[in-house]
mmCIF file of C-alpha atoms and ligand atoms in Angstrom:
data_model
loop_
_atom_site.group_PDB
_atom_site.id
_atom_site.type_symbol
_atom_site.label_atom_id
_atom_site.label_comp_id
_atom_site.label_asym_id
_atom_site.label_seq_id
_atom_site.Cartn_x
_atom_site.Cartn_y
_atom_site.Cartn_z
ATOM 1 C CA MET A 185 -17.828 -64.918 32.380
ATOM 2 C CA ARG A 186 -17.908 -63.286 29.016
ATOM 3 C CA TRP A 187 -17.853 -59.844 30.516
ATOM 4 C CA LEU A 188 -14.660 -60.644 32.548
ATOM 5 C CA CYS A 189 -12.874 -61.381 29.315
ATOM 6 C CA ALA A 190 -14.016 -58.132 27.847
ATOM 7 C CA VAL A 191 -12.557 -56.129 30.822
ATOM 8 C CA LEU A 192 -9.273 -57.895 30.535
ATOM 9 C CA LEU A 193 -9.012 -57.216 26.784
ATOM 10 C CA LEU A 194 -9.659 -53.481 27.381
ATOM 11 C CA LEU A 195 -7.149 -53.246 29.981
ATOM 12 C CA LEU A 196 -4.580 -55.170 28.125
ATOM 13 C CA ALA A 197 -5.122 -52.833 25.145
ATOM 14 C CA TRP A 198 -4.024 -49.913 27.192
ATOM 15 C CA PRO A 199 -0.229 -49.741 27.144
ATOM 16 C CA ALA A 200 -0.162 -46.933 29.513
ATOM 17 C CA LEU A 201 -1.199 -49.021 32.283
ATOM 18 C CA ALA A 202 1.987 -51.071 32.173
ATOM 19 C CA ASP A 203 4.207 -48.041 32.072
ATOM 20 C CA ASN A 204 2.500 -46.444 35.136
ATOM 21 C CA GLY A 205 2.928 -49.162 37.568
ATOM 22 C CA GLY A 206 0.823 -47.359 40.064
ATOM 23 C CA ARG A 207 3.831 -45.143 41.163
ATOM 24 C CA SER A 208 2.785 -41.759 39.730
ATOM 25 C CA ALA A 209 0.383 -39.620 41.271
ATOM 26 C CA LEU A 210 -2.891 -41.426 41.836
ATOM 27 C CA ALA A 211 -5.846 -41.029 39.663
ATOM 28 C CA THR A 212 -8.670 -38.560 40.839
ATOM 29 C CA VAL A 213 -12.356 -38.508 39.908
ATOM 30 C CA ASP A 214 -13.844 -35.478 38.083
ATOM 31 C CA LEU A 215 -17.284 -35.320 39.691
ATOM 32 C CA THR A 216 -18.484 -32.713 37.091
ATOM 33 C CA GLN A 217 -17.810 -35.207 34.268
ATOM 34 C CA SER A 218 -19.175 -38.242 36.245
ATOM 35 C CA SER A 219 -22.744 -39.587 36.719
ATOM 36 C CA LEU A 220 -25.127 -42.339 37.386
ATOM 37 C CA THR A 221 -28.069 -42.506 35.018
ATOM 38 C CA ALA A 222 -31.040 -44.794 34.636
ATOM 39 C CA GLU A 223 -32.943 -45.692 31.547
ATOM 40 C CA GLY A 224 -36.843 -45.699 31.343
ATOM 41 C CA ARG A 225 -39.319 -44.014 33.605
ATOM 42 C CA ASP A 226 -40.762 -46.630 35.698
ATOM 43 C CA ARG A 227 -39.212 -45.716 39.000
ATOM 44 C CA GLY A 228 -41.150 -48.393 40.810
ATOM 45 C CA LYS A 229 -38.929 -51.228 39.776
ATOM 46 C CA PRO A 230 -35.103 -51.696 38.946
ATOM 47 C CA ARG A 231 -33.979 -50.162 35.540
ATOM 48 C CA PRO A 232 -30.791 -50.499 33.390
ATOM 49 C CA MET A 233 -28.138 -47.935 34.785
ATOM 50 C CA GLU A 234 -24.906 -46.606 33.736
ATOM 51 C CA LEU A 235 -22.218 -45.461 35.858
ATOM 52 C CA ARG A 236 -19.727 -43.110 34.376
ATOM 53 C CA LEU A 237 -16.513 -42.018 36.237
ATOM 54 C CA THR A 238 -14.172 -39.489 34.430
ATOM 55 C CA LEU A 239 -10.597 -40.235 35.845
ATOM 56 C CA SER A 240 -7.571 -38.040 35.505
ATOM 57 C CA GLN A 241 -5.683 -41.073 34.146
ATOM 58 C CA PRO A 242 -6.499 -44.671 33.279
ATOM 59 C CA VAL A 243 -6.374 -47.254 36.134
ATOM 60 C CA PRO A 244 -6.707 -50.977 36.074
ATOM 61 C CA TYR A 245 -9.971 -52.053 37.830
ATOM 62 C CA ARG A 246 -12.120 -55.103 38.409
ATOM 63 C CA VAL A 247 -16.002 -55.437 38.749
ATOM 64 C CA TYR A 248 -18.198 -57.865 40.749
ATOM 65 C CA PHE A 249 -21.276 -58.211 42.568
ATOM 66 C CA LEU A 250 -22.146 -59.164 46.291
ATOM 67 C CA ASP A 251 -25.295 -60.016 47.797
ATOM 68 C CA GLY A 252 -27.165 -59.318 50.990
ATOM 69 C CA PRO A 253 -27.908 -56.451 50.117
ATOM 70 C CA PRO A 254 -27.155 -56.769 46.366
ATOM 71 C CA ARG A 255 -24.386 -54.394 45.544
ATOM 72 C CA LEU A 256 -21.913 -53.664 42.703
ATOM 73 C CA VAL A 257 -18.245 -53.573 43.701
ATOM 74 C CA VAL A 258 -15.547 -51.876 41.624
ATOM 75 C CA ASP A 259 -11.772 -52.212 42.870
ATOM 76 C CA PHE A 260 -9.480 -49.632 41.219
ATOM 77 C CA ARG A 261 -5.728 -49.764 41.351
ATOM 78 C CA GLU A 262 -5.864 -46.950 42.391
ATOM 79 C CA ILE A 263 -7.971 -43.946 42.876
ATOM 80 C CA ASP A 264 -7.477 -41.113 45.410
ATOM 81 C CA PHE A 265 -11.145 -40.566 46.401
ATOM 82 C CA SER A 266 -10.126 -38.207 49.253
ATOM 83 C CA GLY A 267 -12.081 -34.877 49.084
ATOM 84 C CA THR A 268 -14.549 -36.316 46.538
ATOM 85 C CA GLU A 269 -17.869 -37.105 48.128
ATOM 86 C CA ALA A 270 -19.786 -40.261 46.825
ATOM 87 C CA GLU A 271 -23.063 -38.459 47.970
ATOM 88 C CA ALA A 272 -22.227 -35.734 45.349
ATOM 89 C CA LEU A 273 -21.987 -37.831 42.171
ATOM 90 C CA PRO A 274 -25.030 -36.756 39.946
ATOM 91 C CA GLY A 275 -27.729 -39.514 40.074
ATOM 92 C CA ARG A 276 -26.422 -40.812 43.360
ATOM 93 C CA ASP A 277 -30.142 -40.998 44.577
ATOM 94 C CA LEU A 278 -30.847 -43.683 42.005
ATOM 95 C CA VAL A 279 -29.540 -46.246 44.369
ATOM 96 C CA PRO A 280 -29.956 -46.901 48.060
ATOM 97 C CA ALA A 281 -26.342 -46.281 48.867
ATOM 98 C CA LEU A 282 -23.088 -45.333 47.163
ATOM 99 C CA ARG A 283 -19.741 -45.330 49.061
ATOM 100 C CA TRP A 284 -16.075 -45.096 48.102
ATOM 101 C CA GLY A 285 -12.504 -44.923 49.489
ATOM 102 C CA ARG A 286 -9.291 -46.687 49.982
ATOM 103 C CA PHE A 287 -9.452 -50.158 51.399
ATOM 104 C CA ARG A 288 -5.976 -51.808 51.356
ATOM 105 C CA PRO A 289 -2.756 -50.808 50.110
ATOM 106 C CA GLY A 290 -2.733 -50.092 46.421
ATOM 107 C CA TRP A 291 -6.540 -50.410 45.936
ATOM 108 C CA SER A 292 -9.478 -48.169 46.261
ATOM 109 C CA ARG A 293 -13.093 -49.450 46.260
ATOM 110 C CA LEU A 294 -16.366 -48.192 45.147
ATOM 111 C CA VAL A 295 -19.517 -50.015 46.514
ATOM 112 C CA MET A 296 -22.945 -49.302 45.142
ATOM 113 C CA GLU A 297 -25.974 -50.734 46.771
ATOM 114 C CA LEU A 298 -28.417 -51.861 44.024
ATOM 115 C CA PRO A 299 -32.370 -51.778 43.980
ATOM 116 C CA GLY A 300 -32.281 -55.597 43.106
ATOM 117 C CA PRO A 301 -30.051 -58.288 41.401
ATOM 118 C CA TYR A 302 -28.125 -56.992 38.362
ATOM 119 C CA ALA A 303 -25.635 -58.135 35.904
ATOM 120 C CA LEU A 304 -22.872 -56.353 34.009
ATOM 121 C CA ARG A 305 -23.468 -55.811 30.442
ATOM 122 C CA LEU A 306 -20.590 -53.453 29.653
ATOM 123 C CA ALA A 307 -17.366 -52.387 31.232
ATOM 124 C CA VAL A 308 -15.238 -49.806 29.050
ATOM 125 C CA GLN A 309 -12.312 -47.698 29.901
ATOM 126 C CA SER A 310 -11.688 -45.188 27.064
ATOM 127 C CA PRO A 311 -10.222 -41.722 26.696
ATOM 128 C CA ALA A 312 -12.135 -39.087 28.468
ATOM 129 C CA GLU A 313 -14.935 -37.415 26.440
ATOM 130 C CA GLY A 314 -15.437 -33.728 25.437
ATOM 131 C CA GLY A 315 -11.720 -33.018 25.242
ATOM 132 C CA ALA A 316 -11.046 -33.692 29.051
ATOM 133 C CA ARG A 317 -7.600 -35.252 29.840
ATOM 134 C CA GLY A 318 -7.754 -38.694 31.364
ATOM 135 C CA ALA A 319 -9.968 -41.647 31.102
ATOM 136 C CA LEU A 320 -13.763 -42.633 31.162
ATOM 137 C CA VAL A 321 -14.667 -45.604 32.967
ATOM 138 C CA LYS A 322 -18.281 -46.664 31.835
ATOM 139 C CA LEU A 323 -20.120 -49.635 33.506
ATOM 140 C CA ARG A 324 -23.697 -50.595 32.192
ATOM 141 C CA ILE A 325 -25.701 -52.910 34.497
ATOM 142 C CA GLU A 326 -29.112 -54.512 33.753
ATOM 143 C CA PRO A 327 -31.653 -55.886 36.233
ATOM 144 C CA VAL A 328 -31.753 -59.673 36.145
ATOM 145 C CA GLY A 329 -33.694 -62.482 38.054
ATOM 146 C CA GLN A 330 -32.198 -63.676 41.229
ATOM 147 C CA LYS A 331 -30.925 -66.886 39.526
ATOM 148 C CA ASP A 332 -28.839 -64.961 37.078
ATOM 149 C CA PHE A 333 -27.405 -62.713 39.760
ATOM 150 C CA VAL A 334 -23.623 -63.858 39.904
ATOM 151 C CA THR A 335 -21.881 -62.826 42.853
ATOM 152 C CA ARG A 336 -18.291 -63.186 44.002
ATOM 153 C CA GLY A 337 -19.170 -64.966 47.299
ATOM 154 C CA ASN A 338 -15.956 -65.775 49.088
ATOM 155 C CA ALA A 339 -15.579 -64.784 52.743
ATOM 156 C CA LEU A 340 -12.659 -62.490 51.915
ATOM 157 C CA SER A 341 -14.601 -60.262 49.548
ATOM 158 C CA ALA A 342 -16.986 -59.782 52.359
ATOM 159 C CA LEU A 343 -14.021 -58.734 54.596
ATOM 160 C CA TRP A 344 -12.910 -56.389 52.012
ATOM 161 C CA ASP A 345 -16.187 -54.490 51.991
ATOM 162 C CA LEU A 346 -15.523 -50.777 52.252
ATOM 163 C CA PRO A 347 -13.933 -50.098 55.699
ATOM 164 C CA THR A 348 -13.406 -46.840 57.336
ATOM 165 C CA PRO A 349 -10.555 -45.202 55.479
ATOM 166 C CA ALA A 350 -7.505 -46.955 56.603
ATOM 167 C CA ASP A 351 -4.131 -45.446 57.279
ATOM 168 C CA VAL A 352 -2.769 -47.038 54.109
ATOM 169 C CA THR A 353 0.801 -46.353 52.991
ATOM 170 C CA ALA A 354 1.529 -46.084 49.327
ATOM 171 C CA LEU A 355 4.847 -47.226 48.083
ATOM 172 C CA PRO A 356 7.451 -44.167 47.778
ATOM 173 C CA PRO A 357 8.566 -43.406 44.270
ATOM 174 C CA ARG A 358 11.127 -45.892 42.879
ATOM 175 C CA ARG A 359 14.426 -45.169 44.597
ATOM 176 C CA THR A 360 16.956 -43.200 42.559
ATOM 177 C CA GLY A 361 19.814 -43.298 45.072
ATOM 178 C CA GLU A 362 19.067 -40.443 47.406
ATOM 179 C CA ARG A 363 18.134 -42.575 50.197
ATOM 180 C CA PRO A 364 19.560 -45.893 51.624
ATOM 181 C CA LEU A 365 17.972 -48.979 50.051
ATOM 182 C CA ARG A 366 15.598 -50.792 52.303
ATOM 183 C CA VAL A 367 15.718 -54.590 52.141
ATOM 184 C CA ALA A 368 12.972 -56.935 53.601
ATOM 185 C CA LEU A 369 14.388 -60.099 54.754
ATOM 186 C CA ASP A 370 11.943 -62.892 55.091
ATOM 187 C CA PRO A 371 13.060 -65.875 57.172
ATOM 188 C CA GLY A 372 10.833 -68.778 55.938
ATOM 189 C CA HIS A 373 8.417 -70.597 58.129
ATOM 190 C CA GLY A 374 8.141 -70.182 62.014
ATOM 191 C CA GLY A 375 5.832 -70.975 64.814
ATOM 192 C CA HIS A 376 3.573 -73.989 64.049
ATOM 193 C CA ASP A 377 5.384 -74.371 60.727
ATOM 194 C CA PRO A 378 9.012 -75.429 61.375
ATOM 195 C CA GLY A 379 9.740 -76.005 57.691
ATOM 196 C CA ALA A 380 12.364 -78.740 57.058
ATOM 197 C CA GLN A 381 13.780 -80.412 59.978
ATOM 198 C CA VAL A 382 17.100 -82.239 60.535
ATOM 199 C CA GLY A 383 17.386 -83.633 64.090
ATOM 200 C CA ALA A 384 16.436 -80.855 66.575
ATOM 201 C CA ILE A 385 17.338 -78.155 64.051
ATOM 202 C CA SER A 386 14.579 -76.636 61.926
ATOM 203 C CA GLU A 387 14.594 -74.674 58.761
ATOM 204 C CA ALA A 388 12.643 -71.966 60.553
ATOM 205 C CA ALA A 389 15.351 -71.557 63.290
ATOM 206 C CA LEU A 390 18.141 -71.737 60.874
ATOM 207 C CA MET A 391 16.797 -69.000 58.582
ATOM 208 C CA LEU A 392 15.966 -66.754 61.440
ATOM 209 C CA SER A 393 19.628 -66.961 62.488
ATOM 210 C CA PHE A 394 21.013 -66.582 59.008
ATOM 211 C CA ALA A 395 18.666 -63.498 58.636
ATOM 212 C CA ARG A 396 20.074 -62.072 61.740
ATOM 213 C CA GLU A 397 23.671 -62.553 60.405
ATOM 214 C CA LEU A 398 22.791 -60.993 57.094
ATOM 215 C CA THR A 399 21.073 -58.049 58.762
ATOM 216 C CA GLU A 400 24.125 -57.276 60.719
ATOM 217 C CA ILE A 401 26.333 -57.231 57.623
ATOM 218 C CA LEU A 402 23.740 -55.323 55.526
ATOM 219 C CA THR A 403 23.235 -52.636 58.392
ATOM 220 C CA ARG A 404 27.176 -52.107 58.489
ATOM 221 C CA ALA A 405 27.230 -51.656 54.757
ATOM 222 C CA GLY A 406 24.604 -48.870 55.168
ATOM 223 C CA PHE A 407 21.384 -50.651 54.181
ATOM 224 C CA GLU A 408 18.180 -50.528 56.171
ATOM 225 C CA VAL A 409 16.743 -53.881 57.074
ATOM 226 C CA VAL A 410 13.149 -54.876 57.813
ATOM 227 C CA ALA A 411 12.325 -58.338 58.903
ATOM 228 C CA THR A 412 9.002 -60.123 58.264
ATOM 229 C CA ARG A 413 9.598 -61.957 61.651
ATOM 230 C CA ASN A 414 12.004 -61.564 64.522
ATOM 231 C CA ASP A 415 11.167 -64.602 66.528
ATOM 232 C CA ASP A 416 9.671 -68.028 66.235
ATOM 233 C CA ASN A 417 6.274 -66.929 65.163
ATOM 234 C CA PHE A 418 3.813 -68.121 62.471
ATOM 235 C CA ILE A 419 3.381 -65.300 59.864
ATOM 236 C CA PRO A 420 1.002 -66.051 56.843
ATOM 237 C CA LEU A 421 2.707 -65.747 53.345
ATOM 238 C CA GLU A 422 0.360 -62.870 52.400
ATOM 239 C CA ARG A 423 1.149 -61.064 55.584
ATOM 240 C CA ARG A 424 4.994 -61.201 54.845
ATOM 241 C CA MET A 425 4.360 -59.325 51.740
ATOM 242 C CA THR A 426 2.038 -56.780 53.440
ATOM 243 C CA ILE A 427 4.790 -56.263 56.027
ATOM 244 C CA ALA A 428 7.407 -55.355 53.371
ATOM 245 C CA ARG A 429 4.974 -53.039 51.537
ATOM 246 C CA ALA A 430 3.928 -51.401 54.898
ATOM 247 C CA LYS A 431 7.722 -50.712 55.576
ATOM 248 C CA GLN A 432 8.189 -49.530 52.002
ATOM 249 C CA ALA A 433 10.927 -52.040 51.114
ATOM 250 C CA ASP A 434 12.664 -51.586 47.849
ATOM 251 C CA LEU A 435 13.601 -55.361 47.610
ATOM 252 C CA PHE A 436 12.321 -58.562 49.174
ATOM 253 C CA ILE A 437 14.335 -61.605 50.031
ATOM 254 C CA SER A 438 12.754 -64.808 51.392
ATOM 255 C CA LEU A 439 15.244 -67.141 52.847
ATOM 256 C CA HIS A 440 14.696 -70.861 52.892
ATOM 257 C CA ALA A 441 16.593 -74.149 53.267
ATOM 258 C CA ASP A 442 13.996 -76.763 52.402
ATOM 259 C CA ALA A 443 13.884 -80.545 52.092
ATOM 260 C CA LEU A 444 13.335 -82.372 49.001
ATOM 261 C CA PRO A 445 13.880 -86.031 48.328
ATOM 262 C CA ALA A 446 17.487 -86.800 48.324
ATOM 263 C CA GLY A 447 19.092 -86.311 44.699
ATOM 264 C CA GLU A 448 16.273 -83.919 43.619
ATOM 265 C CA ALA A 449 18.039 -80.588 44.703
ATOM 266 C CA ALA A 450 21.370 -79.457 45.876
ATOM 267 C CA GLY A 451 23.090 -76.143 45.878
ATOM 268 C CA LEU A 452 21.971 -72.643 46.404
ATOM 269 C CA SER A 453 19.035 -71.587 44.220
ATOM 270 C CA ILE A 454 17.283 -68.335 43.510
ATOM 271 C CA TYR A 455 13.599 -68.233 42.722
ATOM 272 C CA MET A 456 11.529 -65.707 41.040
ATOM 273 C CA TRP A 457 7.770 -65.410 40.506
ATOM 274 C CA ASN A 458 6.612 -67.650 37.661
ATOM 275 C CA PRO A 459 3.148 -69.234 37.794
ATOM 276 C CA GLN A 460 3.895 -71.256 34.879
ATOM 277 C CA ALA A 461 6.915 -73.070 36.283
ATOM 278 C CA ASP A 462 6.167 -76.711 35.980
ATOM 279 C CA ASP A 463 9.282 -78.445 37.385
ATOM 280 C CA ARG A 464 7.925 -81.024 39.667
ATOM 281 C CA ALA A 465 10.385 -80.428 42.592
ATOM 282 C CA THR A 466 9.596 -76.763 42.388
ATOM 283 C CA ARG A 467 5.815 -77.388 42.479
ATOM 284 C CA GLU A 468 6.349 -79.645 45.433
ATOM 285 C CA LEU A 469 8.060 -76.809 47.266
ATOM 286 C CA ALA A 470 5.473 -74.261 46.410
ATOM 287 C CA MET A 471 2.848 -76.467 47.763
ATOM 288 C CA ARG A 472 4.965 -77.152 51.102
ATOM 289 C CA HIS A 473 5.221 -73.384 51.542
ATOM 290 C CA ASP A 474 1.524 -72.734 51.062
ATOM 291 C CA ARG A 475 0.435 -75.640 53.181
ATOM 292 C CA ALA A 476 1.088 -73.761 56.507
ATOM 293 C CA ASP A 477 -1.194 -71.150 55.447
ATOM 294 C CA LEU A 478 -3.720 -73.814 54.520
ATOM 295 C CA LEU A 479 -3.564 -75.387 57.886
ATOM 296 C CA ALA A 480 -3.926 -71.861 59.572
ATOM 297 C CA GLY A 481 -7.210 -71.633 57.770
ATOM 298 C CA LEU A 482 -6.068 -69.100 55.218
ATOM 299 C CA ASP A 483 -7.134 -70.336 51.864
ATOM 300 C CA LEU A 484 -4.836 -68.790 49.378
ATOM 301 C CA ALA A 485 -6.821 -69.997 46.372
ATOM 302 C CA GLY A 486 -9.620 -67.677 47.311
ATOM 303 C CA THR A 487 -7.774 -64.527 47.796
ATOM 304 C CA ASP A 488 -7.177 -63.612 44.185
ATOM 305 C CA ASP A 489 -9.609 -63.841 41.431
ATOM 306 C CA GLN A 490 -8.414 -64.303 38.026
ATOM 307 C CA LEU A 491 -8.865 -60.754 37.132
ATOM 308 C CA ALA A 492 -6.823 -59.432 39.966
ATOM 309 C CA ASP A 493 -4.066 -61.826 38.890
ATOM 310 C CA VAL A 494 -3.913 -60.370 35.404
ATOM 311 C CA LEU A 495 -3.979 -56.734 36.831
ATOM 312 C CA MET A 496 -1.015 -57.755 39.028
ATOM 313 C CA ASP A 497 0.699 -59.188 35.994
ATOM 314 C CA LEU A 498 0.421 -55.804 34.329
ATOM 315 C CA VAL A 499 2.181 -53.966 37.186
ATOM 316 C CA ARG A 500 4.693 -57.012 37.232
ATOM 317 C CA THR A 501 6.020 -56.402 33.775
ATOM 318 C CA GLU A 502 8.073 -53.633 35.236
ATOM 319 C CA THR A 503 9.049 -55.291 38.408
ATOM 320 C CA HIS A 504 9.969 -58.530 36.917
ATOM 321 C CA PRO A 505 13.105 -57.454 35.050
ATOM 322 C CA ARG A 506 14.435 -55.957 38.312
ATOM 323 C CA SER A 507 13.915 -59.100 40.292
ATOM 324 C CA GLU A 508 15.689 -60.660 37.269
ATOM 325 C CA ALA A 509 18.591 -58.215 37.446
ATOM 326 C CA PHE A 510 18.922 -58.925 41.238
ATOM 327 C CA ALA A 511 19.211 -62.615 40.586
ATOM 328 C CA LYS A 512 21.902 -62.078 38.013
ATOM 329 C CA PHE A 513 24.038 -59.963 40.341
ATOM 330 C CA THR A 514 23.604 -62.624 43.083
ATOM 331 C CA VAL A 515 24.585 -65.342 40.974
ATOM 332 C CA SER A 516 27.812 -63.589 39.923
ATOM 333 C CA GLU A 517 28.782 -62.554 43.426
ATOM 334 C CA LEU A 518 28.198 -66.018 44.796
ATOM 335 C CA ASN A 519 30.351 -67.431 41.880
ATOM 336 C CA ARG A 520 32.983 -64.970 42.892
ATOM 337 C CA ALA A 521 32.917 -66.000 46.525
ATOM 338 C CA GLY A 522 33.130 -69.622 45.555
ATOM 339 C CA ILE A 523 29.715 -70.593 46.913
ATOM 340 C CA ALA A 524 28.395 -73.723 45.128
ATOM 341 C CA MET A 525 25.122 -73.240 43.398
ATOM 342 C CA HIS A 526 22.392 -75.512 41.807
ATOM 343 C CA ARG A 527 23.310 -76.317 38.174
ATOM 344 C CA THR A 528 20.372 -74.021 37.145
ATOM 345 C CA PRO A 529 20.749 -71.407 39.698
ATOM 346 C CA VAL A 530 17.941 -69.214 38.753
ATOM 347 C CA ARG A 531 14.492 -70.672 38.484
ATOM 348 C CA GLY A 532 10.794 -69.611 38.433
ATOM 349 C CA ALA A 533 8.388 -70.779 40.931
ATOM 350 C CA ALA A 534 4.770 -70.035 41.995
ATOM 351 C CA PHE A 535 5.896 -69.187 45.528
ATOM 352 C CA SER A 536 2.996 -67.203 46.971
ATOM 353 C CA VAL A 537 5.482 -65.072 48.969
ATOM 354 C CA LEU A 538 6.854 -63.749 45.700
ATOM 355 C CA LYS A 539 3.504 -62.436 44.435
ATOM 356 C CA SER A 540 4.239 -58.773 45.279
ATOM 357 C CA PRO A 541 3.503 -57.030 41.917
ATOM 358 C CA ASP A 542 5.452 -53.853 42.753
ATOM 359 C CA ILE A 543 8.429 -54.921 44.873
ATOM 360 C CA PRO A 544 11.376 -56.714 43.317
ATOM 361 C CA SER A 545 11.112 -60.196 45.146
ATOM 362 C CA VAL A 546 13.288 -63.301 45.278
ATOM 363 C CA LEU A 547 13.331 -66.466 47.322
ATOM 364 C CA ILE A 548 16.731 -67.938 48.094
ATOM 365 C CA GLU A 549 17.030 -71.622 48.917
ATOM 366 C CA LEU A 550 20.447 -71.257 50.585
ATOM 367 C CA GLY A 551 20.556 -75.080 50.186
ATOM 368 C CA PHE A 552 18.630 -78.241 50.906
ATOM 369 C CA LEU A 553 18.644 -79.675 54.204
ATOM 370 C CA THR A 554 18.125 -83.044 52.676
ATOM 371 C CA ASP A 555 21.535 -82.761 50.803
ATOM 372 C CA ALA A 556 24.596 -83.820 52.987
ATOM 373 C CA GLY A 557 26.825 -81.223 51.421
ATOM 374 C CA ASP A 558 24.203 -78.350 51.631
ATOM 375 C CA ARG A 559 23.559 -79.223 55.133
ATOM 376 C CA ALA A 560 27.302 -79.209 56.141
ATOM 377 C CA ASN A 561 27.456 -75.603 54.616
ATOM 378 C CA LEU A 562 24.344 -74.261 56.376
ATOM 379 C CA PHE A 563 25.875 -75.353 59.695
ATOM 380 C CA ASP A 564 29.294 -73.844 58.866
ATOM 381 C CA PRO A 565 29.761 -70.347 60.270
ATOM 382 C CA ASP A 566 32.401 -69.561 57.694
ATOM 383 C CA TRP A 567 30.213 -70.627 54.763
ATOM 384 C CA ARG A 568 27.334 -68.593 56.126
ATOM 385 C CA ALA A 569 29.437 -65.458 56.609
ATOM 386 C CA ARG A 570 30.800 -65.638 53.172
ATOM 387 C CA THR A 571 27.262 -66.176 51.659
ATOM 388 C CA ALA A 572 26.021 -63.231 53.659
ATOM 389 C CA GLN A 573 29.036 -61.089 52.422
ATOM 390 C CA ALA A 574 28.297 -62.102 48.720
ATOM 391 C CA LEU A 575 24.531 -61.291 49.049
ATOM 392 C CA THR A 576 25.409 -57.950 50.453
ATOM 393 C CA GLN A 577 27.842 -57.281 47.708
ATOM 394 C CA ALA A 578 25.141 -58.347 45.196
ATOM 395 C CA ILE A 579 22.531 -56.035 46.746
ATOM 396 C CA SER A 580 24.852 -53.284 46.874
ATOM 397 C CA LEU A 581 25.732 -53.533 43.074
ATOM 398 C CA TRP A 582 22.130 -53.983 42.161
ATOM 399 C CA ALA A 583 20.963 -51.111 44.344
ATOM 400 C CA GLN A 584 23.403 -48.799 42.267
ATOM 401 C CA ASP A 585 22.277 -50.329 38.982
ATOM 402 C CA ASP A 586 18.542 -50.257 39.762
ATOM 403 C CA ALA A 587 18.728 -46.561 41.063
ATOM 404 C CA ALA A 588 20.795 -45.566 37.874
ATOM 405 C CA ARG A 589 17.916 -47.262 35.591
ATOM 406 C CA ALA A 590 15.231 -45.375 37.746
ATOM 407 C CA VAL A 591 17.024 -42.083 37.030
ATOM 408 C CA LEU A 592 17.030 -42.799 33.264
ATOM 409 C CA LEU A 593 13.340 -43.799 33.425
ATOM 410 C CA ARG A 594 12.484 -40.444 34.958
ATOM 411 C CA LYS A 595 14.183 -38.369 32.206
HETATM 412 ZN ZN1 ZN B 711 11.230 -73.269 53.270
#
């Protein structure tokens, strides 16, 4: 996977990517400065080829091959291909087919059918040539034997193959205060996954009712609330993020009250995305949360390749401090309200539901059903009301702070 590392390094060396965060106007392709060329004259068999795309601005991207028929796939984050015909690319006739378009929120895809198996020899993004503004993506591929044809063969990549242009919504620009904050509330678990259970009460049901109580207070305070589920249904973890994104949420809060062996966890805890978190109890929780998806046949392990993860991390560099700020406001408001918290109230965890790269996201364990004190709180209407009130206050303070920062960034 030498080429993979090369792509990563090139991307990381481009600081503008981290600043952009995918929020400004999308990159476009300049067809007059783009081309597909082949080396040599032998038109009878596959030849080395170079794809050059001149873009209005640099974008993170990933490259891989699929088979049946052999094709090169390039995912960009993100290019607005609308109004640009793939058929019009100079050199297009060198390959059996070339298509491009948007294929899911935040990502565009180019698919190039190949005359045989190929390998990627070079993937470079550099400043555009000839004094043009923007960036030049240069991909060089060479024919290889079938045994050296390395494809990314998971089922999901097949599903992702270029569909008809979907009605994909982009996130609105970061909120600067002109519109109400939209909060996505995610009551954990549901359906065939009840979460933790105490007697007849399940975490799934408890979180649904807490989410309803919180929704009422938030709505009264002038916030818009979207829910990832409104009833006892199973919603896969990735789908929960997709719902938040489709509803253009500014903040994502997943609500839980899990079970851990007695003595391992007590008190309200706030989690933020951190794949390096190695606390044993936290890992156990993350595994439990993913287990329901695994049972439903959704293999999370296959959904992101390493490169996509790194790209998401680039976008996350901007979002993470915002999640962190929200956690701080939450801790201070809960303290003020006298709500008991874990001795380390803010922790990192590799919870899949927190993976949205561009929406500040936290997971709140309101308490642990396995702890007697927490359990008493969770069933106490007064405690729940005070907690919901304090969370609303934290959201309100964070919203003002975050909007003020967004205004400063825009200047
Ligand atoms: Zn849970």
